[in-house]
Structure formats: C-alpha cells, structure tokens
Amino acid sequence: MDLSIGGFLSILLVMLIFIVPILWMTSAQFRFRVKIALYGVCFIASTTIGALISLPCGRTPKNHFRMFRIFEYSTFWMGTKFELRNMHYTESDKPFIIIANHQSVLDVLSMSHVWPKNCVVLLKSSLRFVPGFNLCTFLSNSIYIDRFNKAEAHKSLAKVADAIIKENRKVWIFPEGTRSSNGSMLPFKKGAFVIALQAKIPIVPLVFSSYKNFYDMSEFKFDY
C-alpha cells in the first residue's frame, strides 16, 4: 500500500503525541535532554537577538546587559531564584578581576544576575565558533584566549591588562579553565594572577553555590 507524505507525517505526529508524554513521564534522561536542549535554544536565541539589538551601539561592554536581560526572560520557565550575598564587592567603579568557579552551562544564567558594569570576559578560543554567541561576544569586547598556544595566550593576557589600564575595565575569568565534572574545584590557571600583577589591580573571588540539588548531569537531573 502506497503511503503519501501527508499520511506518513500524520502517523508520525500521532506517534509523537503518544510517545513523547510517555517518555517524559518515564525517562529521566529524556526529560534532562529536552530541558538542556531548550536551555541551549534560549541561549543561542538570546545571544543572537541581543547581538542584533546591540549592532547600532557598536562595541561596548554594556551590550552584555542586553543579552543577559533577554536570556533571563527566555528562561522564565526554569523558575530559578537567586540569593546574592556581599555583592557590594563588585559595585566599585575601580577595575578588578573576578575569578569564579565554573560548574556547568547554567553558569551563564547565574552570571547575568551578578554582572558588574564595564566588565569583559576572558573566553576559550573554541567558543568563537558558536553562532550568535560569537557576534554577541565581539560586540561586548570579550577577549578570546588560545590555551594551547602559549605565545598567543600571552598576547591575549597583555591585551587584557592593557584594556584594564586604559579603559578602567573589569575582567571576568574562570581560572579553572573548564567546567568541573564532579563539582570539586579544579587547579587554577595562572592567567588571572598574571593580569592582576601586570595591571596592579585586586582580585575579587565570586562563588556560585552547588547546583547539585536541582542539576546533575551524571544523574540526568534537571529539576526546577
């Protein structure tokens, strides 16, 4: 029996209507992957829209706030609440370096609630290929660093120190260099400390408390 494209799509739609709810109710891994995918879509959409809105403003750290606000609104479905403590340390108009622990992709949402004025972020070079995000970071004066090329890495660090001195910038750095898979702190790279010494500015440590009570990739847990 020949099956038309319309008939095939109808059968597929019926299967999805029945199968997706069953998987959602019975599979933690399915729920986890759907939520992570939705979070990723929100992130890419927010950075892309934020970048397009920021184009008339040129390159400025202020563009971070446009993307962050859009991202916060787009992730309303998570219902995440934040408790901020001792944030007066980040409200200074003077330059400083923020070093923060890096747990997961959820850190971006956490960053949006504590981002200081006139701040740029140091990013690994591979992120420059993420669509939408790369344009957003370009317009926000973010600085990429190639961790596997020492000569280029030193140039990037010198560029950061120069920007701090000339433009009174603050810099956000994840000194671990990558996300921790088990929640423990990884050894710090020395880049943040090199910049602090070159620019003669203080380091402000910022800690995101553990997400384990609602997010755990190893257990496919993403509850909110």
Tab-separated table of C-alpha atoms in Angstrom:
chain	number	residue	atom	x	y	z
A	1	MET	CA	0.000	0.000	0.000
A	2	ASP	CA	1.383	3.357	-1.019
A	3	LEU	CA	1.677	5.890	1.752
A	4	SER	CA	1.628	9.574	0.870
A	5	ILE	CA	3.909	12.067	2.541
A	6	GLY	CA	0.893	13.603	4.259
A	7	GLY	CA	-0.195	10.224	5.574
A	8	PHE	CA	3.295	9.460	6.822
A	9	LEU	CA	3.507	12.792	8.613
A	10	SER	CA	0.100	12.201	10.186
A	11	ILE	CA	1.201	8.821	11.536
A	12	LEU	CA	4.446	10.346	12.790
A	13	LEU	CA	2.537	13.137	14.535
A	14	VAL	CA	0.195	10.652	16.232
A	15	MET	CA	3.182	8.587	17.394
A	16	LEU	CA	4.854	11.682	18.819
A	17	ILE	CA	1.689	12.735	20.618
A	18	PHE	CA	1.588	9.398	22.406
A	19	ILE	CA	5.299	8.574	22.728
A	20	VAL	CA	6.648	11.927	23.942
A	21	PRO	CA	4.395	12.117	27.053
A	22	ILE	CA	5.256	8.510	27.920
A	23	LEU	CA	8.991	9.190	27.608
A	24	TRP	CA	8.597	12.416	29.599
A	25	MET	CA	6.912	10.587	32.474
A	26	THR	CA	9.151	7.506	32.488
A	27	SER	CA	12.628	8.601	31.374
A	28	ALA	CA	14.778	10.981	33.439
A	29	GLN	CA	17.336	11.030	30.635
A	30	PHE	CA	14.707	12.124	28.101
A	31	ARG	CA	13.484	14.941	30.365
A	32	PHE	CA	17.055	16.045	31.017
A	33	ARG	CA	17.983	16.181	27.336
A	34	VAL	CA	14.817	18.056	26.377
A	35	LYS	CA	15.398	20.671	29.082
A	36	ILE	CA	19.073	21.082	28.179
A	37	ALA	CA	18.141	21.426	24.513
A	38	LEU	CA	15.550	24.078	25.396
A	39	TYR	CA	18.107	25.904	27.549
A	40	GLY	CA	20.548	25.825	24.629
A	41	VAL	CA	17.943	27.191	22.230
A	42	CYS	CA	17.176	30.013	24.679
A	43	PHE	CA	20.881	30.795	24.939
A	44	ILE	CA	21.551	30.905	21.197
A	45	ALA	CA	18.359	32.885	20.547
A	46	SER	CA	19.152	35.374	23.328
A	47	THR	CA	22.721	35.984	22.185
A	48	THR	CA	21.641	36.341	18.559
A	49	ILE	CA	18.785	38.745	19.326
A	50	GLY	CA	20.963	40.600	21.826
A	51	ALA	CA	23.689	40.989	19.216
A	52	LEU	CA	21.278	42.292	16.568
A	53	ILE	CA	19.803	44.813	19.005
A	54	SER	CA	23.321	45.885	20.021
A	55	LEU	CA	24.622	46.455	16.484
A	56	PRO	CA	23.684	50.174	16.416
A	57	CYS	CA	25.525	50.661	19.735
A	58	GLY	CA	28.882	49.469	18.433
A	59	ARG	CA	31.378	47.532	20.549
A	60	THR	CA	30.905	48.169	24.264
A	61	PRO	CA	30.729	46.053	27.454
A	62	LYS	CA	27.238	47.498	28.005
A	63	ASN	CA	25.964	45.080	25.357
A	64	HIS	CA	26.314	42.262	27.894
A	65	PHE	CA	23.287	43.573	29.747
A	66	ARG	CA	21.035	43.416	26.691
A	67	MET	CA	21.840	39.763	26.096
A	68	PHE	CA	21.583	38.900	29.784
A	69	ARG	CA	18.144	40.505	30.162
A	70	ILE	CA	16.797	38.673	27.117
A	71	PHE	CA	18.278	35.416	28.408
A	72	GLU	CA	16.684	35.882	31.824
A	73	TYR	CA	13.254	36.439	30.245
A	74	SER	CA	13.618	33.498	27.860
A	75	THR	CA	14.473	31.091	30.700
A	76	PHE	CA	11.476	32.092	32.856
A	77	TRP	CA	10.211	28.502	32.535
A	78	MET	CA	13.036	27.372	34.822
A	79	GLY	CA	11.636	29.393	37.721
A	80	THR	CA	15.147	29.850	39.097
A	81	LYS	CA	15.568	32.148	42.096
A	82	PHE	CA	18.883	33.659	43.133
A	83	GLU	CA	20.190	34.751	46.509
A	84	LEU	CA	23.028	37.245	46.198
A	85	ARG	CA	25.433	37.868	49.049
A	86	ASN	CA	28.124	40.514	49.592
A	87	MET	CA	27.644	41.989	46.120
A	88	HIS	CA	28.983	45.341	47.307
A	89	TYR	CA	32.434	43.965	46.490
A	90	THR	CA	31.560	44.080	42.779
A	91	GLU	CA	29.956	47.534	42.773
A	92	SER	CA	33.202	49.501	42.782
A	93	ASP	CA	33.912	51.788	39.826
A	94	LYS	CA	37.567	50.827	40.024
A	95	PRO	CA	38.936	47.962	37.896
A	96	PHE	CA	39.353	44.472	39.323
A	97	ILE	CA	39.393	40.844	38.245
A	98	ILE	CA	36.547	38.500	39.139
A	99	ILE	CA	37.515	34.855	39.450
A	100	ALA	CA	34.564	32.459	39.619
A	101	ASN	CA	34.085	28.715	39.819
A	102	HIS	CA	32.811	27.025	36.661
A	103	GLN	CA	30.226	24.271	37.174
A	104	SER	CA	28.043	23.953	34.096
A	105	VAL	CA	26.269	25.712	31.245
A	106	LEU	CA	23.912	27.136	33.883
A	107	ASP	CA	26.699	29.496	34.965
A	108	VAL	CA	25.676	31.898	32.198
A	109	LEU	CA	22.297	32.444	33.840
A	110	SER	CA	23.999	32.962	37.200
A	111	MET	CA	26.416	35.453	35.643
A	112	SER	CA	23.509	37.508	34.324
A	113	HIS	CA	22.428	38.325	37.887
A	114	VAL	CA	25.823	39.494	39.157
A	115	TRP	CA	27.473	41.061	36.115
A	116	PRO	CA	29.267	44.322	37.038
A	117	LYS	CA	29.447	47.471	34.946
A	118	ASN	CA	32.234	47.903	32.384
A	119	CYS	CA	33.199	44.240	32.579
A	120	VAL	CA	34.504	41.932	29.857
A	121	VAL	CA	35.030	38.193	29.972
A	122	LEU	CA	38.002	36.031	29.057
A	123	LEU	CA	36.851	33.073	26.932
A	124	LYS	CA	38.465	29.992	25.433
A	125	SER	CA	39.028	30.406	21.706
A	126	SER	CA	36.778	27.491	20.671
A	127	LEU	CA	33.688	29.485	21.714
A	128	ARG	CA	34.235	31.965	18.886
A	129	PHE	CA	32.608	29.411	16.556
A	130	VAL	CA	29.253	29.305	18.399
A	131	PRO	CA	26.697	31.038	16.113
A	132	GLY	CA	25.095	34.139	17.598
A	133	PHE	CA	27.245	33.932	20.684
A	134	ASN	CA	30.363	34.873	18.705
A	135	LEU	CA	28.761	38.074	17.399
A	136	CYS	CA	27.489	38.927	20.871
A	137	THR	CA	30.933	38.476	22.436
A	138	PHE	CA	32.544	40.511	19.652
A	139	LEU	CA	30.157	43.395	20.273
A	140	SER	CA	30.745	43.118	24.038
A	141	ASN	CA	34.549	43.347	23.723
A	142	SER	CA	35.085	39.836	25.079
A	143	ILE	CA	38.620	38.512	24.765
A	144	TYR	CA	39.417	35.033	23.472
A	145	ILE	CA	42.458	33.113	24.609
A	146	ASP	CA	44.040	30.080	22.953
A	147	ARG	CA	45.044	27.917	25.890
A	148	PHE	CA	47.061	25.600	23.659
A	149	ASN	CA	49.213	28.324	22.106
A	150	LYS	CA	51.378	29.914	24.783
A	151	ALA	CA	52.589	32.772	22.589
A	152	GLU	CA	49.047	33.774	21.619
A	153	ALA	CA	47.854	33.279	25.193
A	154	HIS	CA	50.483	35.708	26.485
A	155	LYS	CA	49.412	38.259	23.849
A	156	SER	CA	45.797	37.921	24.967
A	157	LEU	CA	46.740	38.412	28.620
A	158	ALA	CA	48.769	41.502	27.727
A	159	LYS	CA	45.751	42.802	25.780
A	160	VAL	CA	43.552	42.315	28.839
A	161	ALA	CA	45.998	44.128	31.122
A	162	ASP	CA	46.245	46.988	28.619
A	163	ALA	CA	42.440	47.298	28.399
A	164	ILE	CA	42.163	47.365	32.185
A	165	ILE	CA	44.690	50.167	32.486
A	166	LYS	CA	43.485	52.298	29.554
A	167	GLU	CA	39.733	51.773	29.814
A	168	ASN	CA	39.262	51.104	33.531
A	169	ARG	CA	37.831	47.672	32.736
A	170	LYS	CA	36.827	44.812	34.986
A	171	VAL	CA	37.544	41.285	33.763
A	172	TRP	CA	35.646	38.062	34.464
A	173	ILE	CA	37.789	34.915	34.431
A	174	PHE	CA	37.079	31.262	35.140
A	175	PRO	CA	40.550	30.343	36.461
A	176	GLU	CA	39.868	26.599	36.297
A	177	GLY	CA	39.809	26.937	32.517
A	178	THR	CA	36.978	24.428	32.091
A	179	ARG	CA	33.956	23.004	33.861
A	180	SER	CA	34.398	20.599	36.745
A	181	SER	CA	32.659	17.282	36.083
A	182	ASN	CA	32.256	16.288	39.746
A	183	GLY	CA	31.581	19.614	41.439
A	184	SER	CA	35.016	19.943	43.024
A	185	MET	CA	37.339	22.841	42.265
A	186	LEU	CA	39.970	22.225	39.587
A	187	PRO	CA	43.520	23.639	39.764
A	188	PHE	CA	43.644	27.322	38.841
A	189	LYS	CA	45.444	28.528	35.729
A	190	LYS	CA	47.764	31.446	36.439
A	191	GLY	CA	46.365	33.869	33.844
A	192	ALA	CA	44.192	35.842	36.277
A	193	PHE	CA	47.104	36.364	38.628
A	194	VAL	CA	49.434	37.422	35.800
A	195	ILE	CA	46.919	40.059	34.688
A	196	ALA	CA	46.380	41.283	38.256
A	197	LEU	CA	50.125	41.760	38.729
A	198	GLN	CA	50.588	43.495	35.371
A	199	ALA	CA	47.642	45.847	35.851
A	200	LYS	CA	48.198	46.224	39.614
A	201	ILE	CA	44.545	45.576	40.466
A	202	PRO	CA	42.793	43.407	43.083
A	203	ILE	CA	41.167	40.025	42.554
A	204	VAL	CA	37.576	39.546	43.727
A	205	PRO	CA	36.594	35.876	44.241
A	206	LEU	CA	32.994	35.010	43.386
A	207	VAL	CA	31.479	31.623	44.202
A	208	PHE	CA	28.395	30.004	42.698
A	209	SER	CA	26.998	27.550	45.219
A	210	SER	CA	26.491	23.968	44.072
A	211	TYR	CA	23.678	23.222	41.625
A	212	LYS	CA	23.577	19.579	42.727
A	213	ASN	CA	20.190	19.846	44.415
A	214	PHE	CA	18.498	20.524	41.064
A	215	TYR	CA	21.100	19.888	38.332
A	216	ASP	CA	23.371	16.869	37.943
A	217	MET	CA	24.450	15.699	34.511
A	218	SER	CA	25.698	12.327	35.786
A	219	GLU	CA	22.211	11.528	37.119
A	220	PHE	CA	20.266	13.234	34.297
A	221	LYS	CA	18.804	15.557	36.891
A	222	PHE	CA	17.452	18.956	35.890
A	223	ASP	CA	14.601	19.848	38.231
A	224	TYR	CA	13.421	23.387	38.915
